[in-house]
mmCIF file of C-alpha atoms in Angstrom:
data_model
loop_
_atom_site.group_PDB
_atom_site.id
_atom_site.type_symbol
_atom_site.label_atom_id
_atom_site.label_comp_id
_atom_site.label_asym_id
_atom_site.label_seq_id
_atom_site.Cartn_x
_atom_site.Cartn_y
_atom_site.Cartn_z
ATOM 1 C CA MET A 1 -0.213 0.002 -0.253
ATOM 2 C CA THR A 2 0.957 3.558 -1.013
ATOM 3 C CA SER A 3 0.752 6.378 1.856
ATOM 4 C CA THR A 4 -1.977 7.683 -0.053
ATOM 5 C CA ASP A 5 -3.912 4.430 0.357
ATOM 6 C CA SER A 6 -3.646 3.903 3.587
ATOM 7 C CA ALA A 7 -4.748 7.135 4.372
ATOM 8 C CA LEU A 8 -7.934 6.389 2.348
ATOM 9 C CA ARG A 9 -8.199 2.823 4.314
ATOM 10 C CA ASP A 10 -8.209 4.844 7.733
ATOM 11 C CA ALA A 11 -10.643 7.316 6.569
ATOM 12 C CA LEU A 12 -13.009 4.267 5.526
ATOM 13 C CA PHE A 13 -12.041 3.241 8.646
ATOM 14 C CA GLY A 14 -12.985 6.280 10.373
ATOM 15 C CA LEU A 15 -16.535 7.230 8.159
ATOM 16 C CA MET A 16 -17.522 2.846 9.256
ATOM 17 C CA ALA A 17 -16.155 3.686 12.834
ATOM 18 C CA TYR A 18 -18.298 6.631 13.316
ATOM 19 C CA ARG A 19 -21.322 6.123 11.693
ATOM 20 C CA GLU A 20 -20.887 2.535 13.517
ATOM 21 C CA LEU A 21 -21.013 4.048 16.902
ATOM 22 C CA THR A 22 -23.458 6.727 16.074
ATOM 23 C CA THR A 23 -25.775 3.871 15.138
ATOM 24 C CA PHE A 24 -25.278 2.075 18.033
ATOM 25 C CA GLU A 25 -26.342 5.107 19.804
ATOM 26 C CA ARG A 26 -29.327 6.219 18.018
ATOM 27 C CA LEU A 27 -30.702 2.072 17.539
ATOM 28 C CA SER A 28 -30.019 1.801 21.561
ATOM 29 C CA SER A 29 -32.307 4.575 22.161
ATOM 30 C CA ASP A 30 -34.588 3.975 20.425
ATOM 31 C CA ALA A 31 -35.302 0.569 21.431
ATOM 32 C CA ARG A 32 -36.921 1.922 24.457
ATOM 33 C CA PHE A 33 -40.118 2.835 22.301
ATOM 34 C CA SER A 34 -40.053 -0.675 20.817
ATOM 35 C CA PRO A 35 -43.919 -1.902 21.247
ATOM 36 C CA ARG A 36 -42.875 -5.470 23.088
ATOM 37 C CA LEU A 37 -40.430 -6.353 25.904
ATOM 38 C CA ALA A 38 -39.102 -8.878 23.144
ATOM 39 C CA ASP A 39 -38.869 -6.149 20.551
ATOM 40 C CA ARG A 40 -37.171 -3.856 22.778
ATOM 41 C CA ALA A 41 -34.388 -6.579 22.555
ATOM 42 C CA GLU A 42 -34.466 -7.434 19.033
ATOM 43 C CA LEU A 43 -33.190 -3.635 18.558
ATOM 44 C CA ALA A 44 -30.639 -3.527 21.694
ATOM 45 C CA ARG A 45 -29.084 -6.330 19.656
ATOM 46 C CA LEU A 46 -29.059 -4.814 16.415
ATOM 47 C CA ALA A 47 -27.194 -1.865 18.125
ATOM 48 C CA VAL A 48 -25.267 -4.194 19.602
ATOM 49 C CA THR A 49 -23.960 -5.314 16.659
ATOM 50 C CA GLU A 50 -22.867 -2.030 15.160
ATOM 51 C CA PHE A 51 -20.763 -1.290 18.426
ATOM 52 C CA GLU A 52 -18.623 -4.867 18.247
ATOM 53 C CA HIS A 53 -18.066 -4.067 14.582
ATOM 54 C CA PHE A 54 -16.807 -0.145 16.464
ATOM 55 C CA GLU A 55 -14.940 -2.110 18.297
ATOM 56 C CA LEU A 56 -13.064 -4.163 15.920
ATOM 57 C CA VAL A 57 -12.685 -1.197 13.307
ATOM 58 C CA CYS A 58 -11.289 0.918 15.820
ATOM 59 C CA ALA A 59 -9.175 -1.657 17.148
ATOM 60 C CA GLU A 60 -8.271 -1.954 13.075
ATOM 61 C CA LEU A 61 -7.129 1.644 13.508
ATOM 62 C CA VAL A 62 -4.699 1.611 16.348
ATOM 63 C CA ALA A 63 -2.895 -1.440 15.010
ATOM 64 C CA ALA A 64 -1.979 0.942 12.111
ATOM 65 C CA GLY A 65 -0.706 3.547 14.976
ATOM 66 C CA ARG A 66 -4.049 5.614 14.139
ATOM 67 C CA ASP A 67 -5.603 7.552 16.936
ATOM 68 C CA PRO A 68 -9.974 6.210 16.143
ATOM 69 C CA GLN A 69 -11.409 9.686 17.851
ATOM 70 C CA GLU A 70 -8.667 11.659 15.118
ATOM 71 C CA ALA A 71 -9.841 9.213 11.844
ATOM 72 C CA MET A 72 -13.391 9.804 12.808
ATOM 73 C CA GLU A 73 -13.251 13.116 12.678
ATOM 74 C CA PRO A 74 -14.080 14.484 9.200
ATOM 75 C CA PHE A 75 -16.979 12.276 9.524
ATOM 76 C CA VAL A 76 -18.868 13.830 12.884
ATOM 77 C CA GLU A 77 -20.893 16.543 10.616
ATOM 78 C CA HIS A 78 -21.691 14.267 7.771
ATOM 79 C CA ILE A 79 -23.006 11.402 10.085
ATOM 80 C CA ASP A 80 -25.025 13.521 12.778
ATOM 81 C CA GLY A 81 -26.470 15.766 10.543
ATOM 82 C CA LEU A 82 -27.832 12.438 8.235
ATOM 83 C CA HIS A 83 -29.027 11.291 11.905
ATOM 84 C CA GLU A 84 -30.772 14.766 13.239
ATOM 85 C CA ARG A 85 -32.520 14.686 9.631
ATOM 86 C CA THR A 86 -33.966 11.078 9.807
ATOM 87 C CA ARG A 87 -35.108 10.836 13.555
ATOM 88 C CA PRO A 88 -37.501 7.653 13.633
ATOM 89 C CA GLY A 89 -41.165 8.724 15.308
ATOM 90 C CA ASP A 90 -41.699 5.157 16.627
ATOM 91 C CA TRP A 91 -40.118 1.592 16.663
ATOM 92 C CA TYR A 92 -41.345 0.811 13.172
ATOM 93 C CA GLU A 93 -39.424 3.485 11.768
ATOM 94 C CA SER A 94 -36.529 2.820 13.580
ATOM 95 C CA LEU A 95 -36.196 -0.575 12.577
ATOM 96 C CA MET A 96 -37.023 1.019 8.356
ATOM 97 C CA LYS A 97 -34.177 3.405 9.056
ATOM 98 C CA ALA A 98 -31.711 0.460 10.034
ATOM 99 C CA TYR A 99 -33.136 -1.634 6.981
ATOM 100 C CA VAL A 100 -32.420 1.395 4.922
ATOM 101 C CA LEU A 101 -29.604 3.445 5.805
ATOM 102 C CA ASP A 102 -27.440 0.143 6.658
ATOM 103 C CA ALA A 103 -27.778 -1.540 3.573
ATOM 104 C CA VAL A 104 -26.815 2.478 1.764
ATOM 105 C CA ALA A 105 -23.350 2.059 4.219
ATOM 106 C CA ALA A 106 -22.900 -1.561 2.798
ATOM 107 C CA ASP A 107 -22.905 -0.111 -0.599
ATOM 108 C CA VAL A 108 -21.162 2.766 -0.400
ATOM 109 C CA TYR A 109 -18.377 0.823 1.900
ATOM 110 C CA ARG A 110 -18.585 -1.930 -1.200
ATOM 111 C CA VAL A 111 -17.568 0.776 -3.906
ATOM 112 C CA LEU A 112 -14.923 3.050 -1.754
ATOM 113 C CA GLY A 113 -13.628 -0.442 -0.467
ATOM 114 C CA VAL A 114 -12.694 -1.693 -3.977
ATOM 115 C CA ARG A 115 -11.705 1.552 -5.429
ATOM 116 C CA ILE A 116 -8.913 2.208 -2.539
ATOM 117 C CA GLY A 117 -8.105 -1.929 -2.228
ATOM 118 C CA VAL A 118 -8.917 -2.839 0.925
ATOM 119 C CA HIS A 119 -12.158 -4.973 -0.134
ATOM 120 C CA ALA A 120 -10.898 -8.118 0.709
ATOM 121 C CA ASP A 121 -10.817 -7.891 5.058
ATOM 122 C CA ARG A 122 -12.710 -5.706 7.638
ATOM 123 C CA VAL A 123 -14.905 -4.366 4.672
ATOM 124 C CA ALA A 124 -16.235 -7.343 3.224
ATOM 125 C CA ARG A 125 -16.884 -8.809 6.563
ATOM 126 C CA ARG A 126 -18.744 -5.800 7.927
ATOM 127 C CA ILE A 127 -21.274 -6.114 4.565
ATOM 128 C CA GLN A 128 -21.773 -9.798 5.200
ATOM 129 C CA GLU A 129 -22.939 -8.336 8.012
ATOM 130 C CA LEU A 130 -25.232 -6.129 6.807
ATOM 131 C CA ASP A 131 -26.501 -8.275 4.919
ATOM 132 C CA ALA A 132 -27.801 -11.420 7.090
ATOM 133 C CA GLN A 133 -28.896 -8.029 8.899
ATOM 134 C CA ALA A 134 -31.268 -6.929 5.913
ATOM 135 C CA GLU A 135 -32.357 -10.730 5.843
ATOM 136 C CA TRP A 136 -33.929 -10.566 9.393
ATOM 137 C CA LEU A 137 -35.086 -6.792 9.005
ATOM 138 C CA THR A 138 -37.049 -8.080 5.880
ATOM 139 C CA GLY A 139 -38.154 -10.533 7.962
ATOM 140 C CA ARG A 140 -39.545 -8.673 11.156
ATOM 141 C CA LEU A 141 -40.963 -5.610 9.120
ATOM 142 C CA LYS A 142 -43.142 -7.853 6.306
ATOM 143 C CA ALA A 143 -44.438 -9.672 9.156
ATOM 144 C CA ASP A 144 -46.188 -6.567 10.695
ATOM 145 C CA LEU A 145 -46.728 -4.780 6.861
ATOM 146 C CA ASP A 146 -50.381 -6.188 6.348
ATOM 147 C CA ASP A 147 -51.952 -3.240 8.267
ATOM 148 C CA GLU A 148 -52.658 -0.700 5.315
ATOM 149 C CA ARG A 149 -51.982 2.063 7.269
ATOM 150 C CA LEU A 150 -48.514 1.351 8.713
ATOM 151 C CA ARG A 151 -47.496 0.398 4.818
ATOM 152 C CA SER A 152 -48.231 3.935 3.517
ATOM 153 C CA ARG A 153 -46.345 5.201 6.415
ATOM 154 C CA LEU A 154 -43.194 3.274 6.366
ATOM 155 C CA ALA A 155 -43.347 3.720 2.226
ATOM 156 C CA LEU A 156 -43.422 7.167 2.908
ATOM 157 C CA TRP A 157 -40.326 7.289 5.612
ATOM 158 C CA GLY A 158 -38.424 4.616 3.234
ATOM 159 C CA ARG A 159 -38.565 7.536 0.363
ATOM 160 C CA ARG A 160 -37.576 10.086 2.755
ATOM 161 C CA LEU A 161 -34.511 8.370 4.190
ATOM 162 C CA MET A 162 -33.681 7.314 0.825
ATOM 163 C CA GLY A 163 -33.618 11.471 0.019
ATOM 164 C CA GLU A 164 -31.573 12.067 2.729
ATOM 165 C CA ALA A 165 -29.194 9.368 2.494
ATOM 166 C CA LEU A 166 -28.279 10.453 -0.890
ATOM 167 C CA THR A 167 -28.245 13.740 -0.062
ATOM 168 C CA ARG A 168 -25.303 12.600 2.616
ATOM 169 C CA SER A 169 -23.502 11.055 0.529
ATOM 170 C CA ARG A 170 -22.957 13.010 -2.373
ATOM 171 C CA SER A 171 -21.740 15.760 -0.006
ATOM 172 C CA LEU A 172 -19.596 13.267 1.857
ATOM 173 C CA LEU A 173 -17.866 12.783 -1.793
ATOM 174 C CA ALA A 174 -17.678 15.765 -2.444
ATOM 175 C CA THR A 175 -16.018 17.555 0.913
ATOM 176 C CA THR A 176 -14.150 14.683 2.328
ATOM 177 C CA GLU A 177 -10.854 12.813 1.436
ATOM 178 C CA PHE A 178 -13.150 10.890 -0.984
ATOM 179 C CA GLY A 179 -13.175 13.785 -3.135
ATOM 180 C CA THR A 180 -11.490 13.132 -5.727
ATOM 181 C CA LEU A 181 -11.268 9.285 -5.240
ATOM 182 C CA LEU A 182 -14.553 8.042 -7.389
ATOM 183 C CA THR A 183 -14.262 9.715 -11.444
ATOM 184 C CA ALA A 184 -18.017 11.195 -12.444
ATOM 185 C CA ASP A 185 -18.658 8.243 -13.882
ATOM 186 C CA GLU A 186 -18.073 5.896 -10.889
ATOM 187 C CA GLU A 187 -20.083 8.290 -9.154
ATOM 188 C CA LYS A 188 -22.960 8.127 -11.294
ATOM 189 C CA GLU A 189 -22.607 4.343 -11.365
ATOM 190 C CA LEU A 190 -22.745 4.347 -7.408
ATOM 191 C CA PHE A 191 -26.000 6.596 -7.046
ATOM 192 C CA ALA A 192 -27.572 3.992 -9.733
ATOM 193 C CA THR A 193 -26.832 1.693 -8.180
ATOM 194 C CA LEU A 194 -27.998 2.740 -4.732
ATOM 195 C CA VAL A 195 -31.067 4.280 -6.492
ATOM 196 C CA ARG A 196 -31.579 0.511 -8.005
ATOM 197 C CA HIS A 197 -30.658 -1.445 -4.913
ATOM 198 C CA HIS A 198 -33.364 0.394 -2.967
ATOM 199 C CA ALA A 199 -36.378 -0.347 -4.750
ATOM 200 C CA GLN A 200 -35.561 -3.572 -4.580
ATOM 201 C CA ARG A 201 -35.227 -3.444 -1.019
ATOM 202 C CA MET A 202 -38.972 -1.418 -0.708
ATOM 203 C CA SER A 203 -40.545 -3.733 -3.072
ATOM 204 C CA ALA A 204 -38.873 -7.045 -1.030
ATOM 205 C CA LEU A 205 -41.306 -5.421 1.762
ATOM 206 C CA GLY A 206 -44.298 -4.872 -0.897
ATOM 207 C CA LEU A 207 -43.523 -1.221 -0.732
ATOM 208 C CA THR A 208 -43.403 1.203 -3.631
ATOM 209 C CA ALA A 209 -39.721 2.910 -3.657
ATOM 210 C CA MET B 1 -34.782 -27.086 43.983
ATOM 211 C CA THR B 2 -38.672 -26.721 45.244
ATOM 212 C CA SER B 3 -40.945 -25.154 42.895
ATOM 213 C CA THR B 4 -40.663 -22.088 45.533
ATOM 214 C CA ASP B 5 -37.031 -21.668 45.094
ATOM 215 C CA SER B 6 -36.951 -22.117 40.696
ATOM 216 C CA ALA B 7 -40.110 -19.406 41.002
ATOM 217 C CA LEU B 8 -37.992 -17.062 43.450
ATOM 218 C CA ARG B 9 -34.735 -17.834 41.090
ATOM 219 C CA ASP B 10 -36.677 -16.895 37.653
ATOM 220 C CA ALA B 11 -37.742 -13.990 39.614
ATOM 221 C CA LEU B 12 -34.256 -12.853 40.539
ATOM 222 C CA PHE B 13 -33.272 -13.422 36.752
ATOM 223 C CA GLY B 14 -35.960 -11.258 35.753
ATOM 224 C CA LEU B 15 -35.433 -8.686 37.999
ATOM 225 C CA MET B 16 -31.383 -8.472 36.989
ATOM 226 C CA ALA B 17 -32.549 -8.826 32.970
ATOM 227 C CA TYR B 18 -34.842 -5.799 33.116
ATOM 228 C CA ARG B 19 -32.389 -4.073 35.326
ATOM 229 C CA GLU B 20 -29.576 -4.488 32.914
ATOM 230 C CA LEU B 21 -31.605 -3.998 30.030
ATOM 231 C CA THR B 22 -33.151 -0.588 30.849
ATOM 232 C CA THR B 23 -29.426 -0.065 32.044
ATOM 233 C CA PHE B 24 -28.013 -0.617 28.822
ATOM 234 C CA GLU B 25 -30.522 1.731 26.936
ATOM 235 C CA ARG B 26 -30.489 4.409 29.514
ATOM 236 C CA LEU B 27 -26.288 4.296 29.144
ATOM 237 C CA SER B 28 -25.929 4.278 25.659
ATOM 238 C CA SER B 29 -28.759 6.909 25.334
ATOM 239 C CA ASP B 30 -26.622 8.854 27.764
ATOM 240 C CA ALA B 31 -22.907 7.735 25.477
ATOM 241 C CA ARG B 32 -24.027 10.448 22.708
ATOM 242 C CA PHE B 33 -23.460 13.470 25.302
ATOM 243 C CA SER B 34 -20.059 12.700 26.704
ATOM 244 C CA PRO B 35 -17.131 15.246 26.117
ATOM 245 C CA ARG B 36 -14.496 13.817 23.813
ATOM 246 C CA LEU B 37 -15.447 10.997 21.304
ATOM 247 C CA ALA B 38 -13.370 8.706 23.033
ATOM 248 C CA ASP B 39 -15.286 8.830 26.105
ATOM 249 C CA ARG B 40 -18.583 8.219 23.988
ATOM 250 C CA ALA B 41 -16.905 4.796 23.141
ATOM 251 C CA GLU B 42 -16.279 4.130 26.746
ATOM 252 C CA LEU B 43 -19.944 4.444 28.371
ATOM 253 C CA ALA B 44 -21.132 2.510 25.212
ATOM 254 C CA ARG B 45 -18.915 -0.160 25.793
ATOM 255 C CA LEU B 46 -20.296 0.325 29.742
ATOM 256 C CA ALA B 47 -23.694 -0.291 28.334
ATOM 257 C CA VAL B 48 -22.867 -3.188 26.155
ATOM 258 C CA THR B 49 -21.587 -4.750 28.884
ATOM 259 C CA GLU B 50 -24.927 -4.999 30.367
ATOM 260 C CA PHE B 51 -26.748 -6.086 27.222
ATOM 261 C CA GLU B 52 -24.426 -9.662 27.155
ATOM 262 C CA HIS B 53 -25.531 -10.062 30.829
ATOM 263 C CA PHE B 54 -28.825 -9.335 29.774
ATOM 264 C CA GLU B 55 -28.591 -11.853 27.145
ATOM 265 C CA LEU B 56 -26.831 -14.601 29.410
ATOM 266 C CA VAL B 57 -30.033 -13.981 31.748
ATOM 267 C CA CYS B 58 -32.358 -14.806 29.123
ATOM 268 C CA ALA B 59 -30.654 -17.849 27.483
ATOM 269 C CA GLU B 60 -31.025 -19.019 31.137
ATOM 270 C CA LEU B 61 -34.803 -18.397 31.923
ATOM 271 C CA VAL B 62 -35.617 -19.702 28.755
ATOM 272 C CA ALA B 63 -33.560 -22.839 29.416
ATOM 273 C CA ALA B 64 -34.885 -23.275 32.318
ATOM 274 C CA GLY B 65 -38.610 -22.682 30.529
ATOM 275 C CA ARG B 66 -39.588 -19.004 31.375
ATOM 276 C CA ASP B 67 -40.634 -16.589 28.809
ATOM 277 C CA PRO B 68 -37.907 -14.185 29.798
ATOM 278 C CA GLN B 69 -40.586 -11.578 28.922
ATOM 279 C CA GLU B 70 -42.931 -12.614 31.495
ATOM 280 C CA ALA B 71 -40.213 -13.088 33.805
ATOM 281 C CA MET B 72 -39.615 -8.925 33.761
ATOM 282 C CA GLU B 73 -42.935 -7.788 33.929
ATOM 283 C CA PRO B 74 -42.981 -7.541 37.384
ATOM 284 C CA PHE B 75 -39.930 -5.073 37.587
ATOM 285 C CA VAL B 76 -41.009 -2.612 35.272
ATOM 286 C CA GLU B 77 -43.003 0.019 36.791
ATOM 287 C CA HIS B 78 -40.254 -0.349 40.096
ATOM 288 C CA ILE B 79 -36.959 0.161 37.625
ATOM 289 C CA ASP B 80 -39.135 2.713 34.859
ATOM 290 C CA GLY B 81 -39.603 4.329 38.013
ATOM 291 C CA LEU B 82 -36.041 4.314 39.212
ATOM 292 C CA HIS B 83 -35.006 5.678 35.902
ATOM 293 C CA GLU B 84 -36.972 8.368 35.205
ATOM 294 C CA ARG B 85 -36.464 9.831 38.760
ATOM 295 C CA THR B 86 -32.565 9.264 37.943
ATOM 296 C CA ARG B 87 -32.056 11.370 34.375
ATOM 297 C CA PRO B 88 -28.955 12.682 34.730
ATOM 298 C CA GLY B 89 -28.087 15.746 33.121
ATOM 299 C CA ASP B 90 -24.326 15.158 31.771
ATOM 300 C CA TRP B 91 -21.601 12.354 31.374
ATOM 301 C CA TYR B 92 -20.193 12.535 34.582
ATOM 302 C CA GLU B 93 -23.629 12.329 36.384
ATOM 303 C CA SER B 94 -24.322 9.198 34.374
ATOM 304 C CA LEU B 95 -20.845 7.511 34.970
ATOM 305 C CA MET B 96 -22.113 8.376 38.887
ATOM 306 C CA LYS B 97 -25.273 6.773 38.318
ATOM 307 C CA ALA B 98 -23.906 3.516 36.638
ATOM 308 C CA TYR B 99 -21.125 3.896 39.814
ATOM 309 C CA VAL B 100 -23.553 4.402 42.219
ATOM 310 C CA LEU B 101 -26.640 1.858 40.989
ATOM 311 C CA ASP B 102 -24.944 -0.484 39.550
ATOM 312 C CA ALA B 103 -23.244 -1.235 43.076
ATOM 313 C CA VAL B 104 -26.643 -0.959 44.923
ATOM 314 C CA ALA B 105 -27.439 -3.947 42.148
ATOM 315 C CA ALA B 106 -25.109 -5.963 43.199
ATOM 316 C CA ASP B 107 -25.348 -6.195 46.222
ATOM 317 C CA VAL B 108 -29.144 -6.770 46.313
ATOM 318 C CA TYR B 109 -28.191 -9.485 43.577
ATOM 319 C CA ARG B 110 -25.513 -10.632 46.642
ATOM 320 C CA VAL B 111 -27.979 -11.123 49.202
ATOM 321 C CA LEU B 112 -31.488 -12.153 47.082
ATOM 322 C CA GLY B 113 -28.971 -14.596 45.316
ATOM 323 C CA VAL B 114 -27.696 -16.487 48.833
ATOM 324 C CA ARG B 115 -31.504 -15.938 50.166
ATOM 325 C CA ILE B 116 -32.456 -18.278 47.152
ATOM 326 C CA GLY B 117 -29.397 -20.631 47.021
ATOM 327 C CA VAL B 118 -28.292 -19.542 43.525
ATOM 328 C CA HIS B 119 -25.078 -17.957 44.648
ATOM 329 C CA ALA B 120 -22.888 -20.036 43.060
ATOM 330 C CA ASP B 121 -23.656 -19.638 39.226
ATOM 331 C CA ARG B 122 -24.922 -16.698 37.014
ATOM 332 C CA VAL B 123 -25.524 -14.796 39.821
ATOM 333 C CA ALA B 124 -22.208 -13.868 41.127
ATOM 334 C CA ARG B 125 -20.457 -13.549 38.109
ATOM 335 C CA ARG B 126 -22.603 -10.627 37.539
ATOM 336 C CA ILE B 127 -21.328 -9.359 40.819
ATOM 337 C CA GLN B 128 -18.203 -9.739 40.004
ATOM 338 C CA GLU B 129 -18.240 -7.885 36.761
ATOM 339 C CA LEU B 130 -20.180 -5.225 38.210
ATOM 340 C CA ASP B 131 -17.481 -5.220 41.114
ATOM 341 C CA ALA B 132 -14.663 -4.851 38.169
ATOM 342 C CA GLN B 133 -16.492 -2.097 35.918
ATOM 343 C CA ALA B 134 -17.058 -0.194 39.454
ATOM 344 C CA GLU B 135 -13.541 -0.481 39.921
ATOM 345 C CA TRP B 136 -13.151 1.439 36.266
ATOM 346 C CA LEU B 137 -15.422 4.072 37.167
ATOM 347 C CA THR B 138 -13.878 5.053 40.210
ATOM 348 C CA GLY B 139 -10.451 5.858 37.982
ATOM 349 C CA ARG B 140 -12.645 7.310 35.374
ATOM 350 C CA LEU B 141 -14.250 9.843 37.854
ATOM 351 C CA LYS B 142 -11.425 10.590 39.912
ATOM 352 C CA ALA B 143 -9.527 11.382 36.995
ATOM 353 C CA ASP B 144 -11.341 15.334 36.679
ATOM 354 C CA LEU B 145 -12.412 14.976 40.181
ATOM 355 C CA ASP B 146 -9.549 17.888 41.252
ATOM 356 C CA ASP B 147 -12.398 20.353 40.216
ATOM 357 C CA GLU B 148 -14.074 22.026 42.866
ATOM 358 C CA ARG B 149 -17.731 22.262 41.686
ATOM 359 C CA LEU B 150 -17.573 19.176 39.821
ATOM 360 C CA ARG B 151 -16.935 17.520 43.248
ATOM 361 C CA SER B 152 -19.881 19.315 44.929
ATOM 362 C CA ARG B 153 -22.579 18.520 41.676
ATOM 363 C CA LEU B 154 -21.712 15.007 42.035
ATOM 364 C CA ALA B 155 -21.711 14.053 45.821
ATOM 365 C CA LEU B 156 -25.036 15.654 45.808
ATOM 366 C CA TRP B 157 -26.063 14.041 42.722
ATOM 367 C CA GLY B 158 -24.467 10.518 44.648
ATOM 368 C CA ARG B 159 -26.842 11.841 47.327
ATOM 369 C CA ARG B 160 -29.901 12.035 45.306
ATOM 370 C CA LEU B 161 -28.963 8.402 43.345
ATOM 371 C CA MET B 162 -28.644 6.589 46.592
ATOM 372 C CA GLY B 163 -31.842 7.707 48.035
ATOM 373 C CA GLU B 164 -34.240 6.999 45.172
ATOM 374 C CA ALA B 165 -31.890 3.420 44.824
ATOM 375 C CA LEU B 166 -33.517 2.868 49.007
ATOM 376 C CA THR B 167 -36.538 3.875 48.262
ATOM 377 C CA ARG B 168 -37.021 1.858 44.699
ATOM 378 C CA SER B 169 -35.184 -0.982 46.908
ATOM 379 C CA ARG B 170 -37.425 -1.171 49.630
ATOM 380 C CA SER B 171 -40.753 -1.108 47.787
ATOM 381 C CA LEU B 172 -39.333 -3.784 45.583
ATOM 382 C CA LEU B 173 -39.128 -5.748 48.208
ATOM 383 C CA ALA B 174 -42.501 -5.285 49.752
ATOM 384 C CA THR B 175 -44.441 -5.352 46.736
ATOM 385 C CA THR B 176 -42.857 -8.362 44.448
ATOM 386 C CA GLU B 177 -42.416 -11.833 45.008
ATOM 387 C CA PHE B 178 -39.614 -10.960 46.978
ATOM 388 C CA GLY B 179 -41.998 -9.563 49.805
ATOM 389 C CA THR B 180 -41.670 -12.577 52.259
ATOM 390 C CA LEU B 181 -38.335 -13.584 51.014
ATOM 391 C CA LEU B 182 -36.095 -11.556 53.286
ATOM 392 C CA THR B 183 -36.838 -11.368 57.866
ATOM 393 C CA ALA B 184 -36.835 -8.299 59.163
ATOM 394 C CA ASP B 185 -33.442 -8.573 60.559
ATOM 395 C CA GLU B 186 -32.366 -9.234 57.387
ATOM 396 C CA GLU B 187 -34.159 -6.557 55.473
ATOM 397 C CA LYS B 188 -32.559 -3.860 58.126
ATOM 398 C CA GLU B 189 -29.260 -5.608 57.641
ATOM 399 C CA LEU B 190 -29.169 -5.281 53.881
ATOM 400 C CA PHE B 191 -29.971 -1.407 54.042
ATOM 401 C CA ALA B 192 -27.345 -0.713 56.495
ATOM 402 C CA THR B 193 -24.986 -2.873 53.924
ATOM 403 C CA LEU B 194 -26.185 -0.608 50.873
ATOM 404 C CA VAL B 195 -25.436 2.783 52.721
ATOM 405 C CA ARG B 196 -22.037 1.322 54.313
ATOM 406 C CA HIS B 197 -20.798 0.144 50.880
ATOM 407 C CA HIS B 198 -22.194 3.803 49.352
ATOM 408 C CA ALA B 199 -19.800 5.338 51.608
ATOM 409 C CA GLN B 200 -16.675 3.663 50.957
ATOM 410 C CA ARG B 201 -17.478 3.721 46.782
ATOM 411 C CA MET B 202 -18.279 7.883 47.679
ATOM 412 C CA SER B 203 -15.095 8.114 49.429
ATOM 413 C CA ALA B 204 -12.892 6.287 47.260
ATOM 414 C CA LEU B 205 -13.440 9.233 44.840
ATOM 415 C CA GLY B 206 -12.613 11.953 47.681
ATOM 416 C CA LEU B 207 -16.190 12.753 47.859
ATOM 417 C CA THR B 208 -18.345 12.432 51.257
ATOM 418 C CA ALA B 209 -21.992 10.576 50.784
#
């Protein structure tokens, strides 16, 4: 790895670390408002998975001689902004947020990872986990989606989440260390992929994207 | 074990489970307000330890053929009430809350566990973990306690926490399945121990109980 490559790798790990830490915090706060005690535990488990991954990524940064706090800082504003603009109103919106945004994160990690050349390790494992999680979330959400009002509320919420995620991803790619990483074509390709995958995930729930 | 013993054991596990789940939720929500990114991760780690224990206790309940949700229900009001009346105003108060209330919990678990006869297993391990955690918390809190205003604020907060914990423990022992478990003398002994240990912990921080 050249020093540019390793700086980019550390930036990707910083992004992953901060996103996972904040997702942990938000999900576990939301857990309290779950309909049943069992649901609280499920959302909490999801949150803990995010934290465990945060710790693994931090350990890799430390092993590379980097301070995780420093590596995370460039992403604080982006990620905090995304969370602020996507505060779930209840437990279902919280699940949906995890379902939509984790998937966007997995796609962004994947593309940046391939481009930087770290796809084979930590990033790939994380993407696999996120995919498994999405499968669980699909099942959990579908179980309650015969309620028509909930369906239309979540369809709307899904569009809102995706809109915010796209805006934030665009500004992330424009203003951080990843700024010059993707060519204009690659960026277009990434956004097209994000939108296509989102539509697939919504129809997996029987919702319109 | 007689069936009364195993019902009491399950009640103790239900109490532990619900306390740990809610402590996880509260601590991890509080984590967001930590002064530095590194502190957020520390508080989050503490929260995750509570969750891991919640999962272990639930697994024991399930193995005993009990529904964890049912086992937790008798304690929801008590524990929620305690959390509602002890909302930390900042990160330090959050640490202090963990320091004071986890220690009370460890003492209550210990006494109930001995009385029910389950001290040797899960309960004892949890108490050990809580003790180790208290050691870490002592170090973390002491590091910032040369600030005189913080000292007096936390001393006051510590007294408030202890007051609430005693009130809630008393009503827990009076109104739940543990109602007839301790004799009047044993209960007096328990409260004396709680107060004595609290004073020791406060002086470990250089604060007056």
